[in-house]
Structures are given as C-alpha cells and as structure tokens.
Amino acid sequence: MIEEAAKLLARSRFAIAFTGAGISAESGVPTFRGFNGLWKKHRPEELATPEAFRKDPYLVWEFYRWRMDLIRKARPNRAHYALAELESMGILKAVITQNVDDLHREAGTGNLIELHGNIFRVKCTSCGYGEYLKESGKLEEFLAQRNLPQCPDCGSLLRPDVVWFGEPLPRSALNEAFRLAERADVVLVIGTSGVVYPAAYIPQIVKETGGRVIEINTEESGITPIADVFLRCPAGEAMEKLMTRIKGLI
Ligand code: APR
Ligand code: ZN
C-alpha cells in the first residue's frame, strides 16, 4: 500500500494535500471528534458559533485564549515537515487544510489554503480590521488579558478569525481550493473524519475529475469509501515511510 501511494505521488502531475485535525494529533493538539476530542469536553453549540459569541463573548474568548495558549506551545511534527518537503521537491503543489493551528505554515508550507481560518488571527466584528497576532508580536500580551479585545480602529469587539459552525467559509479560500482540486490528479488526505462540508468536497472533486485519492488515517472516515489507497497508520509514521519510498523512486 505504501509502495502504491509512493508511486502515485512520485508520478503525479499535480498533487495536493487535504488535512484535518489528525495531522496535528502527534503535536499534542486535540482532535475534534476522536476519543479525546475537544468537543467531548465542550459542547460546540456553547463555544464555536456566532450565537454563543453574541450570548457570552467572555466564555468564547476564554475558550479561544485557552486554545491559542495550548496551540502556540505545539510544534509541527514529521507529517507537517514531510508535506513541506514534498512541496520543495515540486511534487506537492498546495496544502488545503481545515486546521486553524498554523502548524503547516510553521513547518514551511508555502502554498497553504486555510479553509477554516487561523486561530492566531483576530478580526473586527464591524470594520475590515484584521491582525495576525504571531506576526505583530502581540500574542503574549493578548493572552495575558482577560478583557474583551477591542478593535484599535473602530472600538468594536474583536473575534477569532476562524469559521464557526453555521458560518460560510472564506469565499476566496474555498474557490481556490475547488480550483486546485479540479486540477489535481492526486490528493493526499491526512487526518480528517471527512464529515464537515463544504471542506469534505475537496477529495470528492479530485475523484470525480479522474484523480486518485490516498488517505492516511488511524481509522476509517467519510473519505475512505472513495480512497484508492487507504493507509491505516498515524500520520507521522506514514509520512516518514512514504517519503523514504518516494525518494527511492525519483
Ligand atoms: N494520524 C492520522 N489520523 C489521525 C490521528 C493520527 N495520529 N489521530 C486522529 N486521526 C484521525 C481521526 O481518526 C479522525 O478521522 O483524524 C481525524 C480527526 O477528525 P476530526 O476530529 O473530525 O477533525 P477534522 O476532520 O479536522 O474536523 C473538521 O470540523 O469541528 C470542525 O472546524 C472544525 O476543522 C474542523 C472540522
Ligand atoms: Zn473595527
């Protein structure tokens, strides 16, 4: 199976990757629906929805500050670095991720589409203001506060720049992801339950346009039925074996 996946990738014309929370599990970032999933402790309705934010912005900001603090201590793992290396080898043309943890960017992936936003970016609830706290060096100060953060331009409330349940995905990111999926002849799907739409359409579009689907997951998912190759293996271990085989083929 690894051999077949390596051949598909090494011989691909336009390969992309599509990732979910499972690729970051090894970095210590909790998944959403796995046995230690985030939603087990917190009900999504209470935290990651526009209604929750309207009802109790303090609770939602407590949750997101907790997650930001947890995730900023996480480091990319072997799987993130392997995807960045496949891109530098010219094999991988883009990474489309549902993750908001910034680990693909930290690992060096250049062409990155973040379908669900980025937990280190905040945006204004009223005007167009937005800020990437890691870049502006304000992350520590931001996490030390307990108040409701306000927009420096118009004074309105700031919110995390992530997609909440029931919200539309950023139009440009989604269009770019669909365009890439239509062009791709191989999609490497890593660590997603494949149950959240429209993101989960990405592998289906590749399949429908004649491409091949390789899936890496520790258990079957909503994508497995359309996978040409299914590697039941943790992402880091699978990517390490895959890289060795690919380098042996090119
Ligand atoms: N290696 C590979 N796969 C793993 C690993 C691992 N070490 N650990 C867990 N997985 C798999 C699980 O089997 C599961 O299929 O990763 C998947 C994680 O699924 P989810 O927790 O549902 O995460 P994801 O698919 O990214 O969720 C999609 O839902 O809650 C929303 O916006 C949120 O982006 C998220 C979206
Ligand atoms: Zn504003």
PDB file of C-alpha atoms and ligand atoms in Angstrom:
ATOM      1  CA  MET A   1       0.000   0.000   0.000  1.00  0.00           C
ATOM      2  CA  ILE A   2       2.789   2.446   0.900  1.00  0.00           C
ATOM      3  CA  GLU A   3       4.528   1.440  -2.359  1.00  0.00           C
ATOM      4  CA  GLU A   4       1.398   2.180  -4.380  1.00  0.00           C
ATOM      5  CA  ALA A   5       0.904   5.556  -2.641  1.00  0.00           C
ATOM      6  CA  ALA A   6       4.562   6.468  -3.224  1.00  0.00           C
ATOM      7  CA  LYS A   7       4.276   5.628  -6.947  1.00  0.00           C
ATOM      8  CA  LEU A   8       1.082   7.686  -7.312  1.00  0.00           C
ATOM      9  CA  LEU A   9       2.756  10.711  -5.727  1.00  0.00           C
ATOM     10  CA  ALA A  10       6.138  10.355  -7.455  1.00  0.00           C
ATOM     11  CA  ARG A  11       4.451  10.054 -10.866  1.00  0.00           C
ATOM     12  CA  SER A  12       1.783  12.712 -10.241  1.00  0.00           C
ATOM     13  CA  ARG A  13       1.486  15.794 -12.422  1.00  0.00           C
ATOM     14  CA  PHE A  14      -0.373  17.967  -9.886  1.00  0.00           C
ATOM     15  CA  ALA A  15      -0.635  16.523  -6.353  1.00  0.00           C
ATOM     16  CA  ILE A  16      -2.287  18.370  -3.455  1.00  0.00           C
ATOM     17  CA  ALA A  17      -2.803  17.540   0.226  1.00  0.00           C
ATOM     18  CA  PHE A  18      -6.012  17.926   2.225  1.00  0.00           C
ATOM     19  CA  THR A  19      -5.566  17.808   6.010  1.00  0.00           C
ATOM     20  CA  GLY A  20      -7.604  17.737   9.197  1.00  0.00           C
ATOM     21  CA  ALA A  21      -7.013  17.692  12.946  1.00  0.00           C
ATOM     22  CA  GLY A  22      -5.450  14.210  12.856  1.00  0.00           C
ATOM     23  CA  ILE A  23      -2.257  15.507  11.260  1.00  0.00           C
ATOM     24  CA  SER A  24      -1.700  17.676  14.361  1.00  0.00           C
ATOM     25  CA  ALA A  25      -2.590  14.995  16.918  1.00  0.00           C
ATOM     26  CA  GLU A  26       1.093  13.994  17.250  1.00  0.00           C
ATOM     27  CA  SER A  27       1.879  17.663  18.008  1.00  0.00           C
ATOM     28  CA  GLY A  28      -0.408  17.456  21.013  1.00  0.00           C
ATOM     29  CA  VAL A  29      -3.291  19.435  19.505  1.00  0.00           C
ATOM     30  CA  PRO A  30      -6.568  17.647  20.436  1.00  0.00           C
ATOM     31  CA  THR A  31      -8.761  16.477  17.543  1.00  0.00           C
ATOM     32  CA  PHE A  32     -12.417  17.385  17.458  1.00  0.00           C
ATOM     33  CA  ARG A  33     -14.159  14.018  17.255  1.00  0.00           C
ATOM     34  CA  GLY A  34     -11.610  11.457  18.349  1.00  0.00           C
ATOM     35  CA  PHE A  35     -11.894   9.722  21.761  1.00  0.00           C
ATOM     36  CA  ASN A  36     -10.049  12.579  23.452  1.00  0.00           C
ATOM     37  CA  GLY A  37     -11.827  15.006  21.130  1.00  0.00           C
ATOM     38  CA  LEU A  38     -12.240  18.614  22.087  1.00  0.00           C
ATOM     39  CA  TRP A  39     -15.987  18.511  21.693  1.00  0.00           C
ATOM     40  CA  LYS A  40     -16.227  15.789  24.334  1.00  0.00           C
ATOM     41  CA  LYS A  41     -15.340  18.348  26.991  1.00  0.00           C
ATOM     42  CA  HIS A  42     -17.067  21.353  25.484  1.00  0.00           C
ATOM     43  CA  ARG A  43     -20.330  21.302  23.536  1.00  0.00           C
ATOM     44  CA  PRO A  44     -19.692  23.005  20.189  1.00  0.00           C
ATOM     45  CA  GLU A  45     -23.004  24.896  20.418  1.00  0.00           C
ATOM     46  CA  GLU A  46     -21.684  26.605  23.555  1.00  0.00           C
ATOM     47  CA  LEU A  47     -18.446  27.811  22.103  1.00  0.00           C
ATOM     48  CA  ALA A  48     -17.842  27.886  18.363  1.00  0.00           C
ATOM     49  CA  THR A  49     -20.948  29.625  16.985  1.00  0.00           C
ATOM     50  CA  PRO A  50     -21.930  33.256  16.292  1.00  0.00           C
ATOM     51  CA  GLU A  51     -24.884  32.828  18.709  1.00  0.00           C
ATOM     52  CA  ALA A  52     -22.563  31.679  21.518  1.00  0.00           C
ATOM     53  CA  PHE A  53     -20.343  34.704  20.870  1.00  0.00           C
ATOM     54  CA  ARG A  54     -23.297  37.083  20.930  1.00  0.00           C
ATOM     55  CA  LYS A  55     -24.664  35.483  24.113  1.00  0.00           C
ATOM     56  CA  ASP A  56     -21.408  35.240  26.074  1.00  0.00           C
ATOM     57  CA  PRO A  57     -18.315  36.686  24.343  1.00  0.00           C
ATOM     58  CA  TYR A  58     -16.319  36.267  27.590  1.00  0.00           C
ATOM     59  CA  LEU A  59     -16.875  32.464  27.577  1.00  0.00           C
ATOM     60  CA  VAL A  60     -15.964  32.186  23.900  1.00  0.00           C
ATOM     61  CA  TRP A  61     -12.837  34.327  24.355  1.00  0.00           C
ATOM     62  CA  GLU A  62     -11.843  32.227  27.404  1.00  0.00           C
ATOM     63  CA  PHE A  63     -12.120  29.106  25.233  1.00  0.00           C
ATOM     64  CA  TYR A  64     -10.152  30.595  22.361  1.00  0.00           C
ATOM     65  CA  ARG A  65      -7.435  32.085  24.613  1.00  0.00           C
ATOM     66  CA  TRP A  66      -7.094  28.611  26.188  1.00  0.00           C
ATOM     67  CA  ARG A  67      -6.788  27.014  22.750  1.00  0.00           C
ATOM     68  CA  MET A  68      -4.383  29.700  21.468  1.00  0.00           C
ATOM     69  CA  ASP A  69      -2.154  29.163  24.505  1.00  0.00           C
ATOM     70  CA  LEU A  70      -2.256  25.367  24.053  1.00  0.00           C
ATOM     71  CA  ILE A  71      -1.566  25.511  20.323  1.00  0.00           C
ATOM     72  CA  ARG A  72       1.218  28.107  20.454  1.00  0.00           C
ATOM     73  CA  LYS A  73       3.204  25.568  22.546  1.00  0.00           C
ATOM     74  CA  ALA A  74       2.712  22.894  19.877  1.00  0.00           C
ATOM     75  CA  ARG A  75       5.386  22.275  17.268  1.00  0.00           C
ATOM     76  CA  PRO A  76       4.911  20.918  13.749  1.00  0.00           C
ATOM     77  CA  ASN A  77       5.503  17.157  13.569  1.00  0.00           C
ATOM     78  CA  ARG A  78       7.077  14.810  10.975  1.00  0.00           C
ATOM     79  CA  ALA A  79       3.928  14.849   8.875  1.00  0.00           C
ATOM     80  CA  HIS A  80       3.802  18.654   8.567  1.00  0.00           C
ATOM     81  CA  TYR A  81       7.514  18.761   7.654  1.00  0.00           C
ATOM     82  CA  ALA A  82       7.105  15.950   5.117  1.00  0.00           C
ATOM     83  CA  LEU A  83       4.395  17.898   3.279  1.00  0.00           C
ATOM     84  CA  ALA A  84       6.628  20.995   3.225  1.00  0.00           C
ATOM     85  CA  GLU A  85       9.454  18.835   1.808  1.00  0.00           C
ATOM     86  CA  LEU A  86       7.174  17.326  -0.859  1.00  0.00           C
ATOM     87  CA  GLU A  87       6.318  20.897  -1.887  1.00  0.00           C
ATOM     88  CA  SER A  88      10.006  21.874  -2.097  1.00  0.00           C
ATOM     89  CA  MET A  89      10.587  18.731  -4.214  1.00  0.00           C
ATOM     90  CA  GLY A  90       7.993  20.068  -6.645  1.00  0.00           C
ATOM     91  CA  ILE A  91       5.657  17.103  -6.064  1.00  0.00           C
ATOM     92  CA  LEU A  92       3.055  18.817  -3.845  1.00  0.00           C
ATOM     93  CA  LYS A  93       1.527  21.951  -5.353  1.00  0.00           C
ATOM     94  CA  ALA A  94      -0.579  23.042  -2.344  1.00  0.00           C
ATOM     95  CA  VAL A  95      -1.857  22.097   1.105  1.00  0.00           C
ATOM     96  CA  ILE A  96      -5.548  22.687   1.764  1.00  0.00           C
ATOM     97  CA  THR A  97      -6.219  22.471   5.492  1.00  0.00           C
ATOM     98  CA  GLN A  98      -9.230  22.552   7.799  1.00  0.00           C
ATOM     99  CA  ASN A  99      -6.880  23.185  10.717  1.00  0.00           C
ATOM    100  CA  VAL A 100      -6.525  26.603  12.296  1.00  0.00           C
ATOM    101  CA  ASP A 101      -3.343  25.724  14.246  1.00  0.00           C
ATOM    102  CA  ASP A 102      -0.792  27.397  11.899  1.00  0.00           C
ATOM    103  CA  LEU A 103       1.448  24.292  12.034  1.00  0.00           C
ATOM    104  CA  HIS A 104       1.652  23.864   8.241  1.00  0.00           C
ATOM    105  CA  ARG A 105       2.906  27.450   7.911  1.00  0.00           C
ATOM    106  CA  GLU A 106       5.394  26.903  10.749  1.00  0.00           C
ATOM    107  CA  ALA A 107       6.665  23.728   9.036  1.00  0.00           C
ATOM    108  CA  GLY A 108       7.390  25.765   5.895  1.00  0.00           C
ATOM    109  CA  THR A 109       4.478  25.011   3.559  1.00  0.00           C
ATOM    110  CA  GLY A 110       4.268  27.918   1.105  1.00  0.00           C
ATOM    111  CA  ASN A 111       1.062  27.414  -0.846  1.00  0.00           C
ATOM    112  CA  LEU A 112      -1.381  26.958   2.027  1.00  0.00           C
ATOM    113  CA  ILE A 113      -5.177  27.338   1.868  1.00  0.00           C
ATOM    114  CA  GLU A 114      -6.747  27.668   5.326  1.00  0.00           C
ATOM    115  CA  LEU A 115     -10.425  26.845   4.792  1.00  0.00           C
ATOM    116  CA  HIS A 116     -11.436  27.411   8.421  1.00  0.00           C
ATOM    117  CA  GLY A 117      -9.237  30.415   9.219  1.00  0.00           C
ATOM    118  CA  ASN A 118      -6.359  30.712  11.651  1.00  0.00           C
ATOM    119  CA  ILE A 119      -6.580  30.784  15.461  1.00  0.00           C
ATOM    120  CA  PHE A 120      -3.769  33.360  15.715  1.00  0.00           C
ATOM    121  CA  ARG A 121      -5.647  35.842  13.542  1.00  0.00           C
ATOM    122  CA  VAL A 122      -8.283  38.131  15.023  1.00  0.00           C
ATOM    123  CA  LYS A 123     -10.741  40.311  13.114  1.00  0.00           C
ATOM    124  CA  CYS A 124     -13.161  43.104  13.891  1.00  0.00           C
ATOM    125  CA  THR A 125     -16.892  42.315  14.194  1.00  0.00           C
ATOM    126  CA  SER A 126     -17.673  45.594  12.440  1.00  0.00           C
ATOM    127  CA  CYS A 127     -14.969  47.063  10.195  1.00  0.00           C
ATOM    128  CA  GLY A 128     -12.431  45.278   7.983  1.00  0.00           C
ATOM    129  CA  TYR A 129      -9.650  45.311  10.577  1.00  0.00           C
ATOM    130  CA  GLY A 130      -7.693  42.073  10.996  1.00  0.00           C
ATOM    131  CA  GLU A 131      -4.397  41.151  12.677  1.00  0.00           C
ATOM    132  CA  TYR A 132      -2.139  38.078  12.710  1.00  0.00           C
ATOM    133  CA  LEU A 133      -1.018  38.182  16.345  1.00  0.00           C
ATOM    134  CA  LYS A 134       2.040  35.960  15.808  1.00  0.00           C
ATOM    135  CA  GLU A 135       3.417  38.438  13.267  1.00  0.00           C
ATOM    136  CA  SER A 136       2.619  41.597  15.209  1.00  0.00           C
ATOM    137  CA  GLY A 137       4.302  40.130  18.312  1.00  0.00           C
ATOM    138  CA  LYS A 138       1.190  40.872  20.361  1.00  0.00           C
ATOM    139  CA  LEU A 139       0.226  37.242  21.100  1.00  0.00           C
ATOM    140  CA  GLU A 140       1.643  37.067  24.646  1.00  0.00           C
ATOM    141  CA  GLU A 141       0.110  40.406  25.621  1.00  0.00           C
ATOM    142  CA  PHE A 142      -3.202  39.374  24.064  1.00  0.00           C
ATOM    143  CA  LEU A 143      -3.256  36.097  26.023  1.00  0.00           C
ATOM    144  CA  ALA A 144      -2.385  37.873  29.284  1.00  0.00           C
ATOM    145  CA  GLN A 145      -5.545  39.980  29.075  1.00  0.00           C
ATOM    146  CA  ARG A 146      -8.920  38.876  30.423  1.00  0.00           C
ATOM    147  CA  ASN A 147     -10.934  41.693  28.908  1.00  0.00           C
ATOM    148  CA  LEU A 148     -12.965  41.676  25.713  1.00  0.00           C
ATOM    149  CA  PRO A 149     -10.494  42.732  22.996  1.00  0.00           C
ATOM    150  CA  GLN A 150     -11.490  45.832  21.075  1.00  0.00           C
ATOM    151  CA  CYS A 151     -10.713  46.951  17.546  1.00  0.00           C
ATOM    152  CA  PRO A 152      -7.971  49.640  17.548  1.00  0.00           C
ATOM    153  CA  ASP A 153      -9.643  51.254  14.518  1.00  0.00           C
ATOM    154  CA  CYS A 154     -13.301  51.463  15.481  1.00  0.00           C
ATOM    155  CA  GLY A 155     -13.545  50.206  19.094  1.00  0.00           C
ATOM    156  CA  SER A 156     -15.907  47.325  18.261  1.00  0.00           C
ATOM    157  CA  LEU A 157     -15.435  43.827  19.627  1.00  0.00           C
ATOM    158  CA  LEU A 158     -12.710  41.638  18.071  1.00  0.00           C
ATOM    159  CA  ARG A 159     -13.369  37.932  17.379  1.00  0.00           C
ATOM    160  CA  PRO A 160     -11.180  34.971  16.426  1.00  0.00           C
ATOM    161  CA  ASP A 161     -10.725  34.833  12.640  1.00  0.00           C
ATOM    162  CA  VAL A 162     -11.937  31.219  12.429  1.00  0.00           C
ATOM    163  CA  VAL A 163     -15.027  29.770  10.750  1.00  0.00           C
ATOM    164  CA  TRP A 164     -17.724  28.887  13.302  1.00  0.00           C
ATOM    165  CA  PHE A 165     -20.466  26.294  12.880  1.00  0.00           C
ATOM    166  CA  GLY A 166     -23.110  27.687  10.579  1.00  0.00           C
ATOM    167  CA  GLU A 167     -20.821  30.340   9.093  1.00  0.00           C
ATOM    168  CA  PRO A 168     -19.757  30.475   5.457  1.00  0.00           C
ATOM    169  CA  LEU A 169     -16.137  29.643   4.617  1.00  0.00           C
ATOM    170  CA  PRO A 170     -13.933  32.470   3.270  1.00  0.00           C
ATOM    171  CA  ARG A 171     -15.050  32.707  -0.383  1.00  0.00           C
ATOM    172  CA  SER A 172     -11.594  33.192  -1.903  1.00  0.00           C
ATOM    173  CA  ALA A 173     -10.093  30.259   0.044  1.00  0.00           C
ATOM    174  CA  LEU A 174     -12.943  27.946  -0.932  1.00  0.00           C
ATOM    175  CA  ASN A 175     -12.828  28.934  -4.611  1.00  0.00           C
ATOM    176  CA  GLU A 176      -9.049  28.456  -4.701  1.00  0.00           C
ATOM    177  CA  ALA A 177      -9.411  25.043  -3.003  1.00  0.00           C
ATOM    178  CA  PHE A 178     -12.027  23.903  -5.534  1.00  0.00           C
ATOM    179  CA  ARG A 179      -9.849  25.186  -8.408  1.00  0.00           C
ATOM    180  CA  LEU A 180      -6.858  23.216  -7.097  1.00  0.00           C
ATOM    181  CA  ALA A 181      -8.993  20.085  -6.574  1.00  0.00           C
ATOM    182  CA  GLU A 182     -10.214  20.249 -10.179  1.00  0.00           C
ATOM    183  CA  ARG A 183      -6.609  20.422 -11.438  1.00  0.00           C
ATOM    184  CA  ALA A 184      -5.232  17.727  -9.119  1.00  0.00           C
ATOM    185  CA  ASP A 185      -4.533  14.205 -10.366  1.00  0.00           C
ATOM    186  CA  VAL A 186      -3.689  13.038  -6.806  1.00  0.00           C
ATOM    187  CA  VAL A 187      -4.972  14.207  -3.398  1.00  0.00           C
ATOM    188  CA  LEU A 188      -3.237  13.060  -0.200  1.00  0.00           C
ATOM    189  CA  VAL A 189      -5.896  13.170   2.556  1.00  0.00           C
ATOM    190  CA  ILE A 190      -4.471  13.143   6.081  1.00  0.00           C
ATOM    191  CA  GLY A 191      -6.267  13.012   9.438  1.00  0.00           C
ATOM    192  CA  THR A 192      -9.794  14.121   8.708  1.00  0.00           C
ATOM    193  CA  SER A 193     -13.107  12.491   9.598  1.00  0.00           C
ATOM    194  CA  GLY A 194     -14.424  13.892   6.314  1.00  0.00           C
ATOM    195  CA  VAL A 195     -17.819  14.781   7.812  1.00  0.00           C
ATOM    196  CA  VAL A 196     -17.713  18.579   7.678  1.00  0.00           C
ATOM    197  CA  TYR A 197     -18.831  20.258   4.447  1.00  0.00           C
ATOM    198  CA  PRO A 198     -18.066  22.026   2.170  1.00  0.00           C
ATOM    199  CA  ALA A 199     -14.420  21.157   3.042  1.00  0.00           C
ATOM    200  CA  ALA A 200     -15.085  17.433   2.656  1.00  0.00           C
ATOM    201  CA  TYR A 201     -15.993  18.001  -1.020  1.00  0.00           C
ATOM    202  CA  ILE A 202     -12.302  18.526  -1.862  1.00  0.00           C
ATOM    203  CA  PRO A 203     -11.304  14.837  -2.169  1.00  0.00           C
ATOM    204  CA  GLN A 204     -14.608  14.085  -3.928  1.00  0.00           C
ATOM    205  CA  ILE A 205     -13.900  16.716  -6.601  1.00  0.00           C
ATOM    206  CA  VAL A 206     -10.469  15.166  -7.258  1.00  0.00           C
ATOM    207  CA  LYS A 207     -12.103  11.736  -7.587  1.00  0.00           C
ATOM    208  CA  GLU A 208     -14.928  12.984  -9.821  1.00  0.00           C
ATOM    209  CA  THR A 209     -12.450  14.692 -12.157  1.00  0.00           C
ATOM    210  CA  GLY A 210     -10.496  11.445 -12.621  1.00  0.00           C
ATOM    211  CA  GLY A 211      -7.881  11.921  -9.906  1.00  0.00           C
ATOM    212  CA  ARG A 212      -6.701   9.397  -7.326  1.00  0.00           C
ATOM    213  CA  VAL A 213      -7.279   9.594  -3.563  1.00  0.00           C
ATOM    214  CA  ILE A 214      -4.700   8.457  -0.984  1.00  0.00           C
ATOM    215  CA  GLU A 215      -5.917   8.527   2.631  1.00  0.00           C
ATOM    216  CA  ILE A 216      -3.861   8.372   5.828  1.00  0.00           C
ATOM    217  CA  ASN A 217      -5.948   7.892   8.974  1.00  0.00           C
ATOM    218  CA  THR A 218      -5.849   5.806  12.150  1.00  0.00           C
ATOM    219  CA  GLU A 219      -9.437   4.736  11.469  1.00  0.00           C
ATOM    220  CA  GLU A 220     -11.924   4.735   8.571  1.00  0.00           C
ATOM    221  CA  SER A 221     -13.554   8.049   7.768  1.00  0.00           C
ATOM    222  CA  GLY A 222     -16.126   9.616   5.455  1.00  0.00           C
ATOM    223  CA  ILE A 223     -13.414   9.716   2.785  1.00  0.00           C
ATOM    224  CA  THR A 224     -12.385   6.043   2.990  1.00  0.00           C
ATOM    225  CA  PRO A 225     -15.128   4.820   0.606  1.00  0.00           C
ATOM    226  CA  ILE A 226     -13.596   6.850  -2.251  1.00  0.00           C
ATOM    227  CA  ALA A 227      -9.923   6.222  -1.335  1.00  0.00           C
ATOM    228  CA  ASP A 228      -7.817   4.372  -3.931  1.00  0.00           C
ATOM    229  CA  VAL A 229      -5.191   3.748  -1.244  1.00  0.00           C
ATOM    230  CA  PHE A 230      -6.033   3.704   2.498  1.00  0.00           C
ATOM    231  CA  LEU A 231      -3.076   3.707   4.911  1.00  0.00           C
ATOM    232  CA  ARG A 232      -4.403   2.878   8.399  1.00  0.00           C
ATOM    233  CA  CYS A 233      -1.484   4.462  10.201  1.00  0.00           C
ATOM    234  CA  PRO A 234      -0.675   7.539  12.303  1.00  0.00           C
ATOM    235  CA  ALA A 235       0.214  10.470  10.062  1.00  0.00           C
ATOM    236  CA  GLY A 236       3.810  10.974  11.231  1.00  0.00           C
ATOM    237  CA  GLU A 237       4.785   7.330  10.801  1.00  0.00           C
ATOM    238  CA  ALA A 238       3.008   7.008   7.443  1.00  0.00           C
ATOM    239  CA  MET A 239       4.567  10.168   6.019  1.00  0.00           C
ATOM    240  CA  GLU A 240       8.032   9.112   7.140  1.00  0.00           C
ATOM    241  CA  LYS A 241       7.691   5.741   5.339  1.00  0.00           C
ATOM    242  CA  LEU A 242       6.143   7.440   2.292  1.00  0.00           C
ATOM    243  CA  MET A 243       8.990   9.967   1.982  1.00  0.00           C
ATOM    244  CA  THR A 244      11.591   7.200   2.079  1.00  0.00           C
ATOM    245  CA  ARG A 245       9.802   5.306  -0.711  1.00  0.00           C
ATOM    246  CA  ILE A 246       9.253   8.421  -2.839  1.00  0.00           C
ATOM    247  CA  LYS A 247      12.929   9.389  -2.616  1.00  0.00           C
ATOM    248  CA  GLY A 248      13.786   5.880  -3.753  1.00  0.00           C
ATOM    249  CA  LEU A 249      11.593   6.300  -6.837  1.00  0.00           C
ATOM    250  CA  ILE A 250      12.738   9.666  -8.147  1.00  0.00           C
TER     251      ILE A 250
HETATM  252  N1  APR B   1      -2.873  10.233  12.393  1.00  0.00           N
HETATM  253  C1  APR B   1      -3.814  10.241  11.417  1.00  0.00           C
HETATM  254  N2  APR B   1      -5.136  10.440  11.656  1.00  0.00           N
HETATM  255  C2  APR B   1      -5.497  10.644  12.933  1.00  0.00           C
HETATM  256  C3  APR B   1      -4.578  10.650  14.009  1.00  0.00           C
HETATM  257  C4  APR B   1      -3.209  10.436  13.692  1.00  0.00           C
HETATM  258  N3  APR B   1      -2.261  10.416  14.641  1.00  0.00           N
HETATM  259  N4  APR B   1      -5.272  10.879  15.161  1.00  0.00           N
HETATM  260  C5  APR B   1      -6.570  11.023  14.824  1.00  0.00           C
HETATM  261  N5  APR B   1      -6.708  10.871  13.489  1.00  0.00           N
HETATM  262  C6  APR B   1      -7.923  10.974  12.682  1.00  0.00           C
HETATM  263  C7  APR B   1      -9.196  10.516  13.367  1.00  0.00           C
HETATM  264  O1  APR B   1      -9.384   9.132  13.100  1.00  0.00           O
HETATM  265  C8  APR B   1     -10.250  11.360  12.645  1.00  0.00           C
HETATM  266  O2  APR B   1     -10.717  10.709  11.475  1.00  0.00           O
HETATM  267  O3  APR B   1      -8.101  12.356  12.432  1.00  0.00           O
HETATM  268  C9  APR B   1      -9.488  12.615  12.219  1.00  0.00           C
HETATM  269  C10 APR B   1      -9.863  13.836  13.028  1.00  0.00           C
HETATM  270  O4  APR B   1     -11.205  14.121  12.718  1.00  0.00           O
HETATM  271  P1  APR B   1     -11.893  15.377  13.409  1.00  0.00           P
HETATM  272  O5  APR B   1     -11.515  15.410  14.849  1.00  0.00           O
HETATM  273  O6  APR B   1     -13.334  15.339  13.000  1.00  0.00           O
HETATM  274  O7  APR B   1     -11.183  16.634  12.746  1.00  0.00           O
HETATM  275  P2  APR B   1     -11.473  17.254  11.316  1.00  0.00           P
HETATM  276  O8  APR B   1     -11.825  16.195  10.332  1.00  0.00           O
HETATM  277  O9  APR B   1     -10.311  18.122  11.005  1.00  0.00           O
HETATM  278  O10 APR B   1     -12.760  18.189  11.619  1.00  0.00           O
HETATM  279  C11 APR B   1     -13.169  19.022  10.542  1.00  0.00           C
HETATM  280  O11 APR B   1     -14.764  20.098  11.990  1.00  0.00           O
HETATM  281  O12 APR B   1     -15.052  20.825  14.120  1.00  0.00           O
HETATM  282  C12 APR B   1     -14.870  21.254  12.832  1.00  0.00           C
HETATM  283  O13 APR B   1     -13.857  23.195  12.044  1.00  0.00           O
HETATM  284  C13 APR B   1     -13.588  22.010  12.741  1.00  0.00           C
HETATM  285  O14 APR B   1     -11.849  21.869  11.069  1.00  0.00           O
HETATM  286  C14 APR B   1     -12.693  21.101  11.915  1.00  0.00           C
HETATM  287  C15 APR B   1     -13.683  20.319  11.102  1.00  0.00           C
HETATM  288 ZN    ZN B   2     -13.148  47.763  13.730  1.00  0.00          ZN
END
